[in-house]
Amino acid sequence: MADSVKFWFDPSCPWAWMTSRWVAEVAALRGFDVEWKVMSLAVLNEDQDVSEEYRAFFPRALRYTRLTQAAQELHGQKTVKALYDALGARIHLGGSTDPDEVIPAALAEVGLPASFIRWADSDTYDPQMRASHFDALERVGQDVGTPVIAVNDVAFFGPVVSPAPSGDAALRLWDGVLAVAGCDGFFELKRSRTREPIFTGAAPERME
């Protein structure tokens, strides 16, 4: 039986983007589907004591999460993944920090009308976006970020990888995730990061 996999991401997070490339490759190689779900760094940190520089990034990030949640509500999973791919390629590979450039180009790539940009500035689907976000946190706890992955209903923060493994290396890492997901009582395995996200293309500003 194929694994049930859910993946929560904030489109602005380079670490989530890296992990999503790995998950997507493994899904293609192993033949399972992934349910792509939004979480929000802006919501995660709304009551936290963070630097002004970091807080200044939240309005931009919130536009991307709102847009992606609207895609989920109005067009479903296929469009969510396509839009995430299109946004991420411009944000992370292209290094763009201007949503007014990123969003129209991403919408055109996935075949959504230019008028769909209105959802980036609408709170219409905030209840669904926040519900998705807190669904992730309820599974893993409050002291995490993005990405969150759930395999057969066992959820973890991460894995955080740089660069994203591919081919056999991607499958070996996946098998490791399956192993820990199958171990009742496993909670944490961590070491400090020693490198920035490694992309093919210009590196974006760092966002955690």
mmCIF file of C-alpha atoms in Angstrom:
data_model
loop_
_atom_site.group_PDB
_atom_site.id
_atom_site.type_symbol
_atom_site.label_atom_id
_atom_site.label_comp_id
_atom_site.label_asym_id
_atom_site.label_seq_id
_atom_site.Cartn_x
_atom_site.Cartn_y
_atom_site.Cartn_z
ATOM 1 C CA MET A 1 0.000 0.000 0.000
ATOM 2 C CA ALA A 2 1.287 3.446 -0.929
ATOM 3 C CA ASP A 3 2.305 5.769 1.862
ATOM 4 C CA SER A 4 -0.094 8.569 2.873
ATOM 5 C CA VAL A 5 1.933 11.776 2.780
ATOM 6 C CA LYS A 6 1.018 15.343 3.705
ATOM 7 C CA PHE A 7 3.442 18.241 3.341
ATOM 8 C CA TRP A 8 2.972 21.678 4.920
ATOM 9 C CA PHE A 9 4.909 24.604 3.481
ATOM 10 C CA ASP A 10 5.178 28.364 3.450
ATOM 11 C CA PRO A 11 6.029 29.353 -0.148
ATOM 12 C CA SER A 12 8.577 31.892 1.134
ATOM 13 C CA CYS A 13 10.661 29.419 3.137
ATOM 14 C CA PRO A 14 13.799 28.210 1.313
ATOM 15 C CA TRP A 15 14.155 25.201 3.615
ATOM 16 C CA ALA A 16 10.612 24.061 2.870
ATOM 17 C CA TRP A 17 11.278 24.544 -0.828
ATOM 18 C CA MET A 18 14.377 22.367 -0.645
ATOM 19 C CA THR A 19 12.544 19.599 1.198
ATOM 20 C CA SER A 20 9.595 19.806 -1.186
ATOM 21 C CA ARG A 21 11.880 19.119 -4.174
ATOM 22 C CA TRP A 22 13.047 15.942 -2.455
ATOM 23 C CA VAL A 23 9.530 14.840 -1.498
ATOM 24 C CA ALA A 24 8.233 15.440 -5.016
ATOM 25 C CA GLU A 25 11.045 13.374 -6.521
ATOM 26 C CA VAL A 26 10.496 10.482 -4.110
ATOM 27 C CA ALA A 27 6.747 10.593 -4.766
ATOM 28 C CA ALA A 28 7.404 10.243 -8.478
ATOM 29 C CA LEU A 29 9.902 7.421 -7.981
ATOM 30 C CA ARG A 30 7.807 5.496 -5.443
ATOM 31 C CA GLY A 31 4.426 6.209 -7.001
ATOM 32 C CA PHE A 32 2.509 7.902 -4.205
ATOM 33 C CA ASP A 33 0.589 11.172 -4.026
ATOM 34 C CA VAL A 34 1.383 14.070 -1.729
ATOM 35 C CA GLU A 35 -1.237 16.347 -0.215
ATOM 36 C CA TRP A 36 0.291 19.829 -0.346
ATOM 37 C CA LYS A 37 -0.899 22.068 2.489
ATOM 38 C CA VAL A 38 -0.199 25.642 3.529
ATOM 39 C CA MET A 39 1.304 26.812 6.775
ATOM 40 C CA SER A 40 2.390 30.363 7.516
ATOM 41 C CA LEU A 41 5.559 31.816 8.990
ATOM 42 C CA ALA A 42 3.625 35.036 9.568
ATOM 43 C CA VAL A 43 1.012 33.223 11.650
ATOM 44 C CA LEU A 44 3.672 31.135 13.398
ATOM 45 C CA ASN A 45 5.473 34.252 14.581
ATOM 46 C CA GLU A 46 2.580 36.667 15.030
ATOM 47 C CA ASP A 47 2.922 36.645 18.832
ATOM 48 C CA GLN A 48 6.660 36.009 18.984
ATOM 49 C CA ASP A 49 9.505 38.375 19.829
ATOM 50 C CA VAL A 50 11.372 38.486 16.529
ATOM 51 C CA SER A 51 13.610 41.080 14.932
ATOM 52 C CA GLU A 52 12.045 43.978 13.044
ATOM 53 C CA GLU A 53 13.948 42.882 9.946
ATOM 54 C CA TYR A 54 12.358 39.435 10.109
ATOM 55 C CA ARG A 55 8.902 40.816 10.916
ATOM 56 C CA ALA A 56 9.089 43.113 7.892
ATOM 57 C CA PHE A 57 9.128 40.017 5.683
ATOM 58 C CA PHE A 58 5.797 38.669 6.997
ATOM 59 C CA PRO A 59 3.423 40.804 4.865
ATOM 60 C CA ARG A 60 5.128 39.540 1.716
ATOM 61 C CA ALA A 61 5.035 35.944 2.934
ATOM 62 C CA LEU A 62 1.380 36.286 3.896
ATOM 63 C CA ARG A 63 0.475 37.312 0.341
ATOM 64 C CA TYR A 64 1.950 34.065 -0.978
ATOM 65 C CA THR A 65 0.205 31.895 1.598
ATOM 66 C CA ARG A 66 -3.143 33.581 0.988
ATOM 67 C CA LEU A 67 -2.753 33.147 -2.758
ATOM 68 C CA THR A 68 -1.892 29.466 -2.390
ATOM 69 C CA GLN A 69 -4.763 28.800 -0.012
ATOM 70 C CA ALA A 70 -7.133 30.441 -2.495
ATOM 71 C CA ALA A 71 -5.793 28.101 -5.171
ATOM 72 C CA GLN A 72 -6.596 25.170 -2.890
ATOM 73 C CA GLU A 73 -10.116 26.366 -2.171
ATOM 74 C CA LEU A 74 -11.012 27.302 -5.734
ATOM 75 C CA HIS A 75 -9.013 24.862 -7.869
ATOM 76 C CA GLY A 76 -7.741 21.998 -5.711
ATOM 77 C CA GLN A 77 -4.507 20.128 -5.126
ATOM 78 C CA LYS A 78 -3.196 20.023 -8.670
ATOM 79 C CA THR A 79 -3.181 23.803 -8.848
ATOM 80 C CA VAL A 80 -1.676 24.160 -5.360
ATOM 81 C CA LYS A 81 1.398 22.170 -6.360
ATOM 82 C CA ALA A 82 1.741 23.889 -9.727
ATOM 83 C CA LEU A 83 1.449 27.318 -8.116
ATOM 84 C CA TYR A 84 3.938 26.415 -5.391
ATOM 85 C CA ASP A 85 6.393 25.274 -8.056
ATOM 86 C CA ALA A 86 5.934 28.475 -10.037
ATOM 87 C CA LEU A 87 6.214 30.760 -7.014
ATOM 88 C CA GLY A 88 9.185 28.906 -5.563
ATOM 89 C CA ALA A 89 11.144 28.933 -8.797
ATOM 90 C CA ARG A 90 10.957 32.716 -8.838
ATOM 91 C CA ILE A 91 11.409 33.293 -5.110
ATOM 92 C CA HIS A 92 14.151 30.773 -4.434
ATOM 93 C CA LEU A 93 15.865 30.041 -7.727
ATOM 94 C CA GLY A 94 15.325 33.515 -9.141
ATOM 95 C CA GLY A 95 15.908 35.310 -5.848
ATOM 96 C CA SER A 96 13.016 37.731 -6.391
ATOM 97 C CA THR A 97 11.739 39.634 -3.347
ATOM 98 C CA ASP A 98 8.967 41.503 -5.187
ATOM 99 C CA PRO A 99 5.551 39.784 -5.014
ATOM 100 C CA ASP A 100 4.209 42.131 -7.668
ATOM 101 C CA GLU A 101 6.668 40.564 -10.084
ATOM 102 C CA VAL A 102 6.557 37.011 -8.756
ATOM 103 C CA ILE A 103 2.797 36.538 -8.542
ATOM 104 C CA PRO A 104 1.700 37.641 -12.038
ATOM 105 C CA ALA A 105 4.422 35.540 -13.657
ATOM 106 C CA ALA A 106 3.537 32.501 -11.538
ATOM 107 C CA LEU A 107 -0.174 32.854 -12.297
ATOM 108 C CA ALA A 108 0.516 33.056 -16.019
ATOM 109 C CA GLU A 109 2.700 29.950 -15.842
ATOM 110 C CA VAL A 110 -0.018 27.836 -14.228
ATOM 111 C CA GLY A 111 -2.835 29.206 -16.378
ATOM 112 C CA LEU A 112 -4.669 31.231 -13.751
ATOM 113 C CA PRO A 113 -6.075 34.627 -14.750
ATOM 114 C CA ALA A 114 -4.178 37.767 -13.836
ATOM 115 C CA SER A 115 -7.144 38.814 -11.687
ATOM 116 C CA PHE A 116 -6.409 35.887 -9.327
ATOM 117 C CA ILE A 117 -3.777 38.126 -7.708
ATOM 118 C CA ARG A 118 -6.606 39.727 -5.728
ATOM 119 C CA TRP A 119 -6.585 36.711 -3.414
ATOM 120 C CA ALA A 120 -3.056 37.583 -2.267
ATOM 121 C CA ASP A 121 -4.505 40.616 -0.485
ATOM 122 C CA SER A 122 -7.763 39.080 0.669
ATOM 123 C CA ASP A 123 -8.462 37.543 4.065
ATOM 124 C CA THR A 124 -11.404 35.556 2.658
ATOM 125 C CA TYR A 125 -9.636 32.217 3.056
ATOM 126 C CA ASP A 126 -7.652 33.095 6.182
ATOM 127 C CA PRO A 127 -9.794 30.746 8.335
ATOM 128 C CA GLN A 128 -8.897 27.821 6.069
ATOM 129 C CA MET A 129 -5.256 28.900 5.897
ATOM 130 C CA ARG A 130 -5.003 29.180 9.665
ATOM 131 C CA ALA A 131 -6.795 25.862 10.134
ATOM 132 C CA SER A 132 -4.262 24.185 7.845
ATOM 133 C CA HIS A 133 -1.397 25.863 9.709
ATOM 134 C CA PHE A 134 -2.614 24.815 13.150
ATOM 135 C CA ASP A 135 -3.385 21.314 11.918
ATOM 136 C CA ALA A 136 0.354 20.971 11.282
ATOM 137 C CA LEU A 137 1.275 22.365 14.694
ATOM 138 C CA GLU A 138 -1.189 20.141 16.496
ATOM 139 C CA ARG A 139 0.616 17.172 14.993
ATOM 140 C CA VAL A 140 4.177 18.232 15.850
ATOM 141 C CA GLY A 141 4.005 20.814 18.647
ATOM 142 C CA GLN A 142 4.620 24.550 18.868
ATOM 143 C CA ASP A 143 8.427 24.732 18.768
ATOM 144 C CA VAL A 144 8.827 24.047 15.045
ATOM 145 C CA GLY A 145 8.753 25.838 11.716
ATOM 146 C CA THR A 146 8.210 24.810 8.132
ATOM 147 C CA PRO A 147 8.279 22.294 6.527
ATOM 148 C CA VAL A 148 6.144 19.756 8.357
ATOM 149 C CA ILE A 149 5.660 16.316 6.854
ATOM 150 C CA ALA A 150 3.214 13.610 7.907
ATOM 151 C CA VAL A 151 3.784 10.035 6.785
ATOM 152 C CA ASN A 152 0.924 7.669 7.525
ATOM 153 C CA ASP A 153 -0.298 10.199 10.128
ATOM 154 C CA VAL A 154 3.048 10.416 11.959
ATOM 155 C CA ALA A 155 4.273 13.993 11.600
ATOM 156 C CA PHE A 156 7.687 15.651 11.937
ATOM 157 C CA PHE A 157 9.267 19.037 11.392
ATOM 158 C CA GLY A 158 11.653 18.656 8.473
ATOM 159 C CA PRO A 159 13.731 16.978 7.311
ATOM 160 C CA VAL A 160 15.849 20.057 6.676
ATOM 161 C CA VAL A 161 18.313 19.320 3.886
ATOM 162 C CA SER A 162 20.687 21.302 1.682
ATOM 163 C CA PRO A 163 20.975 20.572 -1.154
ATOM 164 C CA ALA A 164 17.923 18.400 -1.826
ATOM 165 C CA PRO A 165 19.064 14.801 -2.404
ATOM 166 C CA SER A 166 18.042 13.121 -5.636
ATOM 167 C CA GLY A 167 17.986 9.639 -7.120
ATOM 168 C CA ASP A 168 19.156 6.860 -4.833
ATOM 169 C CA ALA A 169 20.164 9.345 -2.129
ATOM 170 C CA ALA A 170 16.620 10.725 -2.081
ATOM 171 C CA LEU A 171 15.202 7.233 -1.662
ATOM 172 C CA ARG A 172 17.626 6.352 1.133
ATOM 173 C CA LEU A 173 16.584 9.447 3.065
ATOM 174 C CA TRP A 174 12.921 8.610 2.495
ATOM 175 C CA ASP A 175 13.432 5.102 3.803
ATOM 176 C CA GLY A 176 15.008 6.629 6.895
ATOM 177 C CA VAL A 177 11.958 8.822 7.411
ATOM 178 C CA LEU A 178 9.713 5.776 7.055
ATOM 179 C CA ALA A 179 11.839 3.959 9.619
ATOM 180 C CA VAL A 180 11.537 6.663 12.279
ATOM 181 C CA ALA A 181 7.849 7.192 11.475
ATOM 182 C CA GLY A 182 7.319 3.523 12.226
ATOM 183 C CA CYS A 183 9.062 3.728 15.606
ATOM 184 C CA ASP A 184 6.576 4.510 18.346
ATOM 185 C CA GLY A 185 8.109 6.941 20.798
ATOM 186 C CA PHE A 186 10.592 8.518 18.370
ATOM 187 C CA PHE A 187 10.547 12.297 18.771
ATOM 188 C CA GLU A 188 13.698 14.119 17.764
ATOM 189 C CA LEU A 189 16.949 13.855 15.834
ATOM 190 C CA LYS A 190 18.799 17.095 15.140
ATOM 191 C CA ARG A 191 22.104 18.817 14.480
ATOM 192 C CA SER A 192 22.939 22.479 13.834
ATOM 193 C CA ARG A 193 22.906 23.722 10.254
ATOM 194 C CA THR A 194 26.339 24.364 8.797
ATOM 195 C CA ARG A 195 25.293 25.661 5.370
ATOM 196 C CA GLU A 196 22.747 27.870 3.695
ATOM 197 C CA PRO A 197 20.153 26.541 1.215
ATOM 198 C CA ILE A 198 21.939 25.426 -1.944
ATOM 199 C CA PHE A 199 19.938 26.169 -5.084
ATOM 200 C CA THR A 200 20.630 26.053 -8.783
ATOM 201 C CA GLY A 201 20.546 29.786 -9.364
ATOM 202 C CA ALA A 202 20.845 32.933 -7.282
ATOM 203 C CA ALA A 203 20.526 32.469 -3.529
ATOM 204 C CA PRO A 204 17.631 34.328 -1.905
ATOM 205 C CA GLU A 205 17.751 36.237 1.331
ATOM 206 C CA ARG A 206 17.664 33.904 4.291
ATOM 207 C CA MET A 207 14.260 33.205 5.855
ATOM 208 C CA GLU A 208 13.786 30.707 8.669
#
